[in-house]
Coordinates of N, CA, C and O in Angstrom, one line a residue:
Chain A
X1 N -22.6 10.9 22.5 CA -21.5 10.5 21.5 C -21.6 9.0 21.3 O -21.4 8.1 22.1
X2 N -21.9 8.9 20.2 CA -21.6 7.0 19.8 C -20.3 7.0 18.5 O -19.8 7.8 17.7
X3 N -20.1 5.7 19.1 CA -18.8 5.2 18.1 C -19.6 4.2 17.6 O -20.5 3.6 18.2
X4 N -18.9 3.8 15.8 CA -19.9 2.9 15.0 C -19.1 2.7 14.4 O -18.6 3.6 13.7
X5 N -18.6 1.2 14.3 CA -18.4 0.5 13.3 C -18.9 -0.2 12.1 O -19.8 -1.0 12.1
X6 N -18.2 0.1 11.0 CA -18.8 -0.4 9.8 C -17.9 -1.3 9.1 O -16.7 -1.1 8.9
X7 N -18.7 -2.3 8.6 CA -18.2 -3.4 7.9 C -18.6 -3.7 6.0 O -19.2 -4.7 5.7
X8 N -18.1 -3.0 5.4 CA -18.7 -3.3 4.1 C -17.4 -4.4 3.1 O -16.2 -4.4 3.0
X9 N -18.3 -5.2 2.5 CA -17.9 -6.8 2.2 C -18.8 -6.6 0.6 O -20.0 -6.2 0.5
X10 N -17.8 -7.0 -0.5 CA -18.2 -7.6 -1.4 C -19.5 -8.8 -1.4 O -19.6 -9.6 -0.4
X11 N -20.3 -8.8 -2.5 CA -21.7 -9.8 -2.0 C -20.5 -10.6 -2.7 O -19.6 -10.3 -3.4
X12 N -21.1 -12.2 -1.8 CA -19.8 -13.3 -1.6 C -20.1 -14.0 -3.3 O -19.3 -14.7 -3.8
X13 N -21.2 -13.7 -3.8 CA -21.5 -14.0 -5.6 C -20.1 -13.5 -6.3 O -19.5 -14.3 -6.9
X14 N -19.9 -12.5 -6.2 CA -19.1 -11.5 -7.2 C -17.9 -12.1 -7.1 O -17.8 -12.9 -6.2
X15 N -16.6 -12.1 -8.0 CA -15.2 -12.3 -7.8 C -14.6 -10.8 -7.4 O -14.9 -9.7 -7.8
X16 N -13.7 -11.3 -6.5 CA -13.3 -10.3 -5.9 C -11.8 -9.8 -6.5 O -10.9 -10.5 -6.1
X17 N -11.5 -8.9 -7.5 CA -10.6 -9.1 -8.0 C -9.3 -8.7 -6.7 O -8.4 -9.5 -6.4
X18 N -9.5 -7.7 -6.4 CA -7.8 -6.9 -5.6 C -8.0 -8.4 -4.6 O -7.0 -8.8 -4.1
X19 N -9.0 -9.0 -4.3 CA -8.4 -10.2 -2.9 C -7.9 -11.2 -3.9 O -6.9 -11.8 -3.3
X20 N -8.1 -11.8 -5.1 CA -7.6 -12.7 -5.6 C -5.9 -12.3 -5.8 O -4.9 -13.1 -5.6
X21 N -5.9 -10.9 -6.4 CA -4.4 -10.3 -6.6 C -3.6 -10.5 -5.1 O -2.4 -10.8 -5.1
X22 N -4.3 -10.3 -3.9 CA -3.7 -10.3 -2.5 C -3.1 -11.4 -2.1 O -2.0 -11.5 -1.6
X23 N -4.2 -12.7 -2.2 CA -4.2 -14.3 -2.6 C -3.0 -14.7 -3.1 O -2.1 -15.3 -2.4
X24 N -2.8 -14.2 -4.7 CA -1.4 -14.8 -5.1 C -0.7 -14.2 -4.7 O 0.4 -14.9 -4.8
X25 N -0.4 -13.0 -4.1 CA 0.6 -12.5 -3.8 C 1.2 -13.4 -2.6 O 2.3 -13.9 -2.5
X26 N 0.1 -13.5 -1.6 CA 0.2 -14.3 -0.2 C 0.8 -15.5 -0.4 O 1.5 -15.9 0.5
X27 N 0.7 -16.5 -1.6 CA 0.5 -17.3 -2.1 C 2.3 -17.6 -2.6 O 3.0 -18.6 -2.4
X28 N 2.5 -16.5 -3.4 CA 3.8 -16.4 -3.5 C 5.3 -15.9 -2.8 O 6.4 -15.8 -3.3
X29 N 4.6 -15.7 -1.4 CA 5.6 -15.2 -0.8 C 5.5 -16.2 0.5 O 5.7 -15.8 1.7
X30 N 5.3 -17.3 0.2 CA 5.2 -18.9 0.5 C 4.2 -18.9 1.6 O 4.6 -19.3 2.7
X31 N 3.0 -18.7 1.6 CA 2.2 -18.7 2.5 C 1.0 -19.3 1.3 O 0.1 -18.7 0.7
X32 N 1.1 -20.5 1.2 CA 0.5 -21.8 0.3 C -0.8 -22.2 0.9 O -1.7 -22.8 0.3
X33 N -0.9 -21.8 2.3 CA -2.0 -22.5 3.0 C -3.2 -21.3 3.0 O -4.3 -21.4 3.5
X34 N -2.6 -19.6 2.1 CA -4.0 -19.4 2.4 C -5.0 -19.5 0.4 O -4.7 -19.2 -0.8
X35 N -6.3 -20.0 1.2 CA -6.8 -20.1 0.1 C -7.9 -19.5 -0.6 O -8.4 -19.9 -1.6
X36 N -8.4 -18.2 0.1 CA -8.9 -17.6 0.0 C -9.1 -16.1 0.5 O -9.1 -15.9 1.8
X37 N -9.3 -14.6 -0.7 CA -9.4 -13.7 0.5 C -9.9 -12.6 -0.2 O -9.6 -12.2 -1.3
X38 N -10.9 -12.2 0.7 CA -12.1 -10.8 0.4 C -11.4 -9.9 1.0 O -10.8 -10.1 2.1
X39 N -11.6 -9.0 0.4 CA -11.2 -7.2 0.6 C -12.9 -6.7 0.8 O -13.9 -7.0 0.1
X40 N -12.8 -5.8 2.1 CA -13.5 -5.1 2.3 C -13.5 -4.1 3.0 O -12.3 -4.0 3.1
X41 N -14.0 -3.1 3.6 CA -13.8 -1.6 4.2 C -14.3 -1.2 5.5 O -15.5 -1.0 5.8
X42 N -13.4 -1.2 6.1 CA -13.9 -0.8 7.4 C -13.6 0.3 7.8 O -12.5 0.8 7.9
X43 N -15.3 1.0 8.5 CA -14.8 2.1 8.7 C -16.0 2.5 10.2 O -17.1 2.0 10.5
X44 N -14.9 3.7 10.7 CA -15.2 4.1 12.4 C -15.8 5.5 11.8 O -15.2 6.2 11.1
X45 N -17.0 5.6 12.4 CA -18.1 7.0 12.8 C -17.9 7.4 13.9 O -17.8 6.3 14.6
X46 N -17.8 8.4 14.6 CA -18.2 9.2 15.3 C -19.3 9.7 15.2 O -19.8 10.1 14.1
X47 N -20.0 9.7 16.3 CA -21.6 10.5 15.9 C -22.2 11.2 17.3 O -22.6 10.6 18.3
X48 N -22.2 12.7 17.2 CA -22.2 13.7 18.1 C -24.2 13.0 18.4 O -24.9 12.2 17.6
X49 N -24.6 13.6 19.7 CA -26.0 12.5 20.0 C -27.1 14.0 19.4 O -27.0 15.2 19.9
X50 N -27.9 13.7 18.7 CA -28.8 14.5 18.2 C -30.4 14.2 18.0 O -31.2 14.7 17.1
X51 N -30.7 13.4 18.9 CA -32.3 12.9 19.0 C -32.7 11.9 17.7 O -33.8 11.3 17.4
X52 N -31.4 11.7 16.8 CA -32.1 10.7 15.8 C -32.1 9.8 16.7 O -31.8 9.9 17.9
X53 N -32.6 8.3 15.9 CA -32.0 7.1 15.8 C -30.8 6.8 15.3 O -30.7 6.9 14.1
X54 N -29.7 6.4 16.2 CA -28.1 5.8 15.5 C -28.6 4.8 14.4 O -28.2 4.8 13.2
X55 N -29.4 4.0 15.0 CA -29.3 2.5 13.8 C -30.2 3.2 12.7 O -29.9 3.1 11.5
X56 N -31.1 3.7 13.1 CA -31.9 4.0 11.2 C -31.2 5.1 10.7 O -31.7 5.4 9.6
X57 N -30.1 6.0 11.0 CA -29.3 7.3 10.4 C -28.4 6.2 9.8 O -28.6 5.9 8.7
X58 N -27.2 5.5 10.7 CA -26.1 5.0 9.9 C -27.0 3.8 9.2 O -26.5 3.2 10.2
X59 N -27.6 3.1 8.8 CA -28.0 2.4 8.1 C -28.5 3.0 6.6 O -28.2 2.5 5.5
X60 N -29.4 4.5 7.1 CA -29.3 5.2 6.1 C -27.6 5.8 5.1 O -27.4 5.7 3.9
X61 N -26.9 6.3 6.2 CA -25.4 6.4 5.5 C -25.1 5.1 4.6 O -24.7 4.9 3.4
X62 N -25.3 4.3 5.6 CA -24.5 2.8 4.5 C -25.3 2.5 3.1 O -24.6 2.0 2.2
X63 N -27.0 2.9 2.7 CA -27.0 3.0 2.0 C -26.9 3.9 0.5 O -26.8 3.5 -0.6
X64 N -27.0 5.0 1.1 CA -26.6 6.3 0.7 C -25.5 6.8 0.1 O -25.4 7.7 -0.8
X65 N -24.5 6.2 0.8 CA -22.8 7.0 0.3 C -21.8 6.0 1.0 O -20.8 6.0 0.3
X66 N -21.7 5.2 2.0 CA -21.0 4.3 2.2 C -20.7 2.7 1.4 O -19.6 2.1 1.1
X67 N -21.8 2.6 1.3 CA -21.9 1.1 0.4 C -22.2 1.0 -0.9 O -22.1 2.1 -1.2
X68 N -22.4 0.5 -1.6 CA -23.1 0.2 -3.1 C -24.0 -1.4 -2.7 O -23.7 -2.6 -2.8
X69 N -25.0 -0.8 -2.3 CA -26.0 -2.3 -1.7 C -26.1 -3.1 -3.2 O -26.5 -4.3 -3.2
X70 N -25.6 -2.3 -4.8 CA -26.2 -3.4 -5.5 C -25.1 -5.0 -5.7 O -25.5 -6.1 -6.1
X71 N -23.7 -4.5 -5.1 CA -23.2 -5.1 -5.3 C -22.2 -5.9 -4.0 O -21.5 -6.9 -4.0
X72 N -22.5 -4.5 -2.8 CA -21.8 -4.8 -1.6 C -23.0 -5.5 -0.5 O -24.2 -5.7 -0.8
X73 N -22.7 -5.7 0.6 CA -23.2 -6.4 1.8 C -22.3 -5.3 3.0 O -21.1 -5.2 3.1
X74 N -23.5 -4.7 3.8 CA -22.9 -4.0 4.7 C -23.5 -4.6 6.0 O -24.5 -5.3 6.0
X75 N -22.6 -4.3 7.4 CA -23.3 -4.6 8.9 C -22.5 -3.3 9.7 O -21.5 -2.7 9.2
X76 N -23.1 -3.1 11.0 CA -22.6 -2.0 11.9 C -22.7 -2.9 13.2 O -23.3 -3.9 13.4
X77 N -21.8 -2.2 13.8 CA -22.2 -2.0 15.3 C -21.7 -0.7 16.0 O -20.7 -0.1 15.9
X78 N -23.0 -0.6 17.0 CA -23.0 0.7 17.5 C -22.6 0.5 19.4 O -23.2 -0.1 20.3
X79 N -21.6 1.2 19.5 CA -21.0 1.3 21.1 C -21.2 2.4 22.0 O -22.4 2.7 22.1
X80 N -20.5 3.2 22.8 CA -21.2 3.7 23.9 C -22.6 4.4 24.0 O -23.0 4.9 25.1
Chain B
X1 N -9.1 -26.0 8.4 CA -9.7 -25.0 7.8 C -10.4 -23.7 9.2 O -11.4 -23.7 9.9
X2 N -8.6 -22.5 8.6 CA -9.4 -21.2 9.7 C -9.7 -20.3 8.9 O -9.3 -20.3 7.8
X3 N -10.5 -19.4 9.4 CA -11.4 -18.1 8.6 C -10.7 -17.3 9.9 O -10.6 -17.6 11.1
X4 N -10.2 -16.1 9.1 CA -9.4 -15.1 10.1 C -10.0 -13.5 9.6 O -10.2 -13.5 8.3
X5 N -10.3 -12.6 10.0 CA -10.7 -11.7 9.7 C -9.9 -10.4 10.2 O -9.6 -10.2 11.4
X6 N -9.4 -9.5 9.0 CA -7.9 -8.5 9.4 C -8.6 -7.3 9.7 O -9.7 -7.4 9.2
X7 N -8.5 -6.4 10.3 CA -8.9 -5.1 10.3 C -7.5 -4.3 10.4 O -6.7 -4.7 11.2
X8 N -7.3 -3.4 9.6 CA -6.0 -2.5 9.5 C -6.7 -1.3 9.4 O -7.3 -0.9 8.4
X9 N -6.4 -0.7 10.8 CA -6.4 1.4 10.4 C -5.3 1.9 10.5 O -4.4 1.3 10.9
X10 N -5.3 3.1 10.2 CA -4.8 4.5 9.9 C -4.3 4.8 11.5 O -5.1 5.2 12.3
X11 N -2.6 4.5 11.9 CA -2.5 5.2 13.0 C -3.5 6.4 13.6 O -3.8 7.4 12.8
X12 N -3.9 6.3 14.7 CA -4.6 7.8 15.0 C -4.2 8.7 14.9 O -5.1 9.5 14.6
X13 N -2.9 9.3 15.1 CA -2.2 10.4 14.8 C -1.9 10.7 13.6 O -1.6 11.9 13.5
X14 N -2.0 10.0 12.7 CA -2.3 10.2 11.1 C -3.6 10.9 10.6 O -4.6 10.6 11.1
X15 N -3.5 12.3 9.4 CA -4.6 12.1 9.0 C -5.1 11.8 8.2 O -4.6 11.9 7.1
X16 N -6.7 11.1 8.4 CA -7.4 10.2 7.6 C -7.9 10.9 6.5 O -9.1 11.0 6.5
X17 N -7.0 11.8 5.0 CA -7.7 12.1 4.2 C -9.2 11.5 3.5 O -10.2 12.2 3.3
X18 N -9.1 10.1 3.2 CA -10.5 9.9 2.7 C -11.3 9.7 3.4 O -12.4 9.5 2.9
X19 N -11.3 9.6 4.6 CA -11.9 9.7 5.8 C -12.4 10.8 5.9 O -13.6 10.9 5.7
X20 N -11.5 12.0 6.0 CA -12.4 13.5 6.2 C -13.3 13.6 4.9 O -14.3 14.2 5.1
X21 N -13.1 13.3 3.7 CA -13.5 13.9 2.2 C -15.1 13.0 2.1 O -16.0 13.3 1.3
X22 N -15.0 11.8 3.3 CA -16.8 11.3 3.3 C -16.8 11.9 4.5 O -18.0 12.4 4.5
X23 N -16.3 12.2 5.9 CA -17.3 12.6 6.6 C -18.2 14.0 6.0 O -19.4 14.4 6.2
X24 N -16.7 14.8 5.1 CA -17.9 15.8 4.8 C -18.8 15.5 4.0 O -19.8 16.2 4.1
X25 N -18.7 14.3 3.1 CA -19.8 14.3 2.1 C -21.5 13.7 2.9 O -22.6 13.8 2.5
X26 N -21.0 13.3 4.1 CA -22.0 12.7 5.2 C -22.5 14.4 5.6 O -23.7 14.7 5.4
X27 N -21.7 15.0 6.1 CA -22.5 16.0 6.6 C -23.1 17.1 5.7 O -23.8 17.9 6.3
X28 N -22.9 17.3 4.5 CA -23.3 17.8 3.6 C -24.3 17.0 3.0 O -24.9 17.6 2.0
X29 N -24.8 15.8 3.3 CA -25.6 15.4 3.0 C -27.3 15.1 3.8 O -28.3 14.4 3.6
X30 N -26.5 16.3 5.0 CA -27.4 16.3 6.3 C -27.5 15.2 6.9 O -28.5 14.5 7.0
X31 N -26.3 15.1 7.1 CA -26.0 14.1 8.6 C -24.8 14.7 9.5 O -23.6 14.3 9.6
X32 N -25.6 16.0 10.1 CA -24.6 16.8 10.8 C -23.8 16.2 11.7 O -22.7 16.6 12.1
X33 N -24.5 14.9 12.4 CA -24.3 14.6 13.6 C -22.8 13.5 13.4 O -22.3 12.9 14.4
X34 N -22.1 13.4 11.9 CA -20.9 12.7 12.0 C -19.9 13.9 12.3 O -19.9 15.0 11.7
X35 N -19.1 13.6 13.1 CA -18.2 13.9 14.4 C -16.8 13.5 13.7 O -16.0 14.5 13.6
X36 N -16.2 12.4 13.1 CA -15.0 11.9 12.5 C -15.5 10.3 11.6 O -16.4 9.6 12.1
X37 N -15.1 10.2 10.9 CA -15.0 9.2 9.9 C -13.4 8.7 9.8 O -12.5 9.5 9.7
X38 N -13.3 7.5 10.0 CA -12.0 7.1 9.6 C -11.8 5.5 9.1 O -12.3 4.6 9.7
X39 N -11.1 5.4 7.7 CA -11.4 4.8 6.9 C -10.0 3.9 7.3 O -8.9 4.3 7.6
X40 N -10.5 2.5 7.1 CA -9.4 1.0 7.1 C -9.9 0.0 6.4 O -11.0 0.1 5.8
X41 N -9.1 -1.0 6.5 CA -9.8 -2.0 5.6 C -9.8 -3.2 6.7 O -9.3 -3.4 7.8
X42 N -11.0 -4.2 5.6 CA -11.5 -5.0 6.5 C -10.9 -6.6 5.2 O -11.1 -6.4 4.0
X43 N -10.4 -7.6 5.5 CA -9.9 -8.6 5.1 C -10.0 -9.8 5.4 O -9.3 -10.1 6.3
X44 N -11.1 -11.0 4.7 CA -11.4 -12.0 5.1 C -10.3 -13.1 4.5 O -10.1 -13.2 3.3
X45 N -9.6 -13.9 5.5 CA -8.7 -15.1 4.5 C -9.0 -16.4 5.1 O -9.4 -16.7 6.2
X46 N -8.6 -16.9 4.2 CA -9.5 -18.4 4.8 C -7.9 -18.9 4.0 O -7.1 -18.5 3.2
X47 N -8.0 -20.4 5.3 CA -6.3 -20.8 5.5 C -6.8 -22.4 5.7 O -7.8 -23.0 6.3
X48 N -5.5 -22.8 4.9 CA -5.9 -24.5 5.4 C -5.2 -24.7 6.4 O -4.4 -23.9 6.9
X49 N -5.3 -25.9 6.8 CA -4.6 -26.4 7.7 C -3.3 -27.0 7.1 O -3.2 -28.0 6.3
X50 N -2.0 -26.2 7.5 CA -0.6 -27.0 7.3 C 0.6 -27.2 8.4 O 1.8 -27.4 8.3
X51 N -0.3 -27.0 9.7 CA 0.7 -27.6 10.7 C 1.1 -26.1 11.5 O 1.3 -26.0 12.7
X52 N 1.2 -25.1 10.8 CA 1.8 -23.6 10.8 C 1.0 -23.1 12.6 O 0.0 -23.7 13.0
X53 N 1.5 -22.2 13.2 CA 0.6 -21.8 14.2 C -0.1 -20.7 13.1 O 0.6 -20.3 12.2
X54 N -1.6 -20.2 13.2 CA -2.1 -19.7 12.1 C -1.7 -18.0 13.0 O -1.4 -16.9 12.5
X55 N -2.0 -18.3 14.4 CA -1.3 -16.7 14.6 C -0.1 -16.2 14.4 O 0.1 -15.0 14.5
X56 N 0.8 -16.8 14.1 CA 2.2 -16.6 13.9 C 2.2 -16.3 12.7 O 2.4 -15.1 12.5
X57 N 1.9 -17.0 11.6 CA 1.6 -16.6 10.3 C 0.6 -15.7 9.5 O 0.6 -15.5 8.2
X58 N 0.0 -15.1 10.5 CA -0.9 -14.3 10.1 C -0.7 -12.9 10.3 O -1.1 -11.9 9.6
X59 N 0.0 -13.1 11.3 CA 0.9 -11.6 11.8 C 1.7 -11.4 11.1 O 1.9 -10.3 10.7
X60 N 2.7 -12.8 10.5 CA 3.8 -12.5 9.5 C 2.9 -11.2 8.3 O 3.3 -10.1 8.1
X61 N 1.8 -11.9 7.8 CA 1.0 -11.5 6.6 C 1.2 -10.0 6.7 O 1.9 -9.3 6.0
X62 N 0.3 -9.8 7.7 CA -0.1 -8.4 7.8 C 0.7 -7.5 8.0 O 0.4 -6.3 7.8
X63 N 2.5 -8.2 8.8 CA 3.7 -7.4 8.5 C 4.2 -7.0 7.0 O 4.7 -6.0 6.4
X64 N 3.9 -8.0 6.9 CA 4.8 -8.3 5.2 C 4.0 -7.7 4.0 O 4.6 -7.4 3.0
X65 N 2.6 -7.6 4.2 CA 2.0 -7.7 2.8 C 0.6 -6.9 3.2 O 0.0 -6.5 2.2
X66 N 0.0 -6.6 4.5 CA -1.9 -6.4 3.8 C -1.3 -5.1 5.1 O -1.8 -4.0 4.7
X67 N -0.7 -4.8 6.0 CA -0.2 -3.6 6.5 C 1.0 -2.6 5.9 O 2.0 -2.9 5.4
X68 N 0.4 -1.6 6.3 CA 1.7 -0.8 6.4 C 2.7 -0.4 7.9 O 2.5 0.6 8.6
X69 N 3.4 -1.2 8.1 CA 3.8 -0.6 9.7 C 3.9 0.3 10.6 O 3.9 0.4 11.8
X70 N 4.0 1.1 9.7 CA 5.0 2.6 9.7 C 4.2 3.2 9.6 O 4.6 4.2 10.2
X71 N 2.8 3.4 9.2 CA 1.5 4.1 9.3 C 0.2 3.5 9.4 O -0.7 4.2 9.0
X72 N -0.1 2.1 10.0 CA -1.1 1.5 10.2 C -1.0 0.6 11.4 O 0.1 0.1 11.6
X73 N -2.0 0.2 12.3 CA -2.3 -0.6 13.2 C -3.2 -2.0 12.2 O -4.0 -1.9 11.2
X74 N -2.7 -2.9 12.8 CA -3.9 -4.2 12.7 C -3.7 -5.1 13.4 O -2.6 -5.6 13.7
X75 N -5.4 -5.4 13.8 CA -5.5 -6.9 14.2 C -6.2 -7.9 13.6 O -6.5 -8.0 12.4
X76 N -6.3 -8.8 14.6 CA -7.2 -9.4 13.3 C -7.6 -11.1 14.7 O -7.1 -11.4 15.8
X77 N -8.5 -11.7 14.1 CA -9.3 -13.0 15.0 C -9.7 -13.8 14.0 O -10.1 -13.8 12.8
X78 N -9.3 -14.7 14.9 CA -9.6 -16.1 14.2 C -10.5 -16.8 14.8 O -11.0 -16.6 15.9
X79 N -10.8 -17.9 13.6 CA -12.6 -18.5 14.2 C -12.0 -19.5 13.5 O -11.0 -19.5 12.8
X80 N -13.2 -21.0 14.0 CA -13.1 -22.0 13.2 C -11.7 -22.7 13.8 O -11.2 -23.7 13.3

């Protein structure tokens, strides 16, 4: 059994619209000092052990159905 | 100038509809070996410096504005 974290992040090029909306929001509910903020997705796998490779399977997931590599930037880490 | 990074999930006792709706698309996509999927968000904010403790304020945030309490866990680390 492995547990895997996944991290998917807008590529830092792009404008991020929902973090700029989060930004003013933050911004107007007097928190002035923050100046910046990316929205991105995190998410936990479960993965029963089946003779693959963990890192070439979820890397395959991320790009496959988790991420949109044309536009996102993904990273994992894999634990027990 | 801190870079703080949020992670907010889905109490565990909660269930993670769009979580289950990709694990199945994961295993229907023959990747039998995913076990649970559970979906949170991942939030980069970058903060100036105004004197504030940035942990005190950051916790405010994520009470007030990027969590839900009542149905979500988050933490979150700072760098920088």
């Amino acid at each position: 059994m492995a547990k895997v974290k996944v991290y998917v992040t807008l590529k830092p090029t792009l404008l991020d619209a929902q973090g700029r909306v989060v930004q003013n929001a933050l911004n107007n509910l007097g928190y002035e000092e923050v100046d910046g903020v990316r929205m991105g997705k995190y998410i936990e796998i479960e993965l029963k052990d089946n003779g693959h490779s963990v890192q070439e399977r979820v890397d395959e997931m991320c790009r496959k159905l988790l991420a949109n590599p044309v536009i996102e930037n993904y990273r994992f880490e894999v634990s027990d």
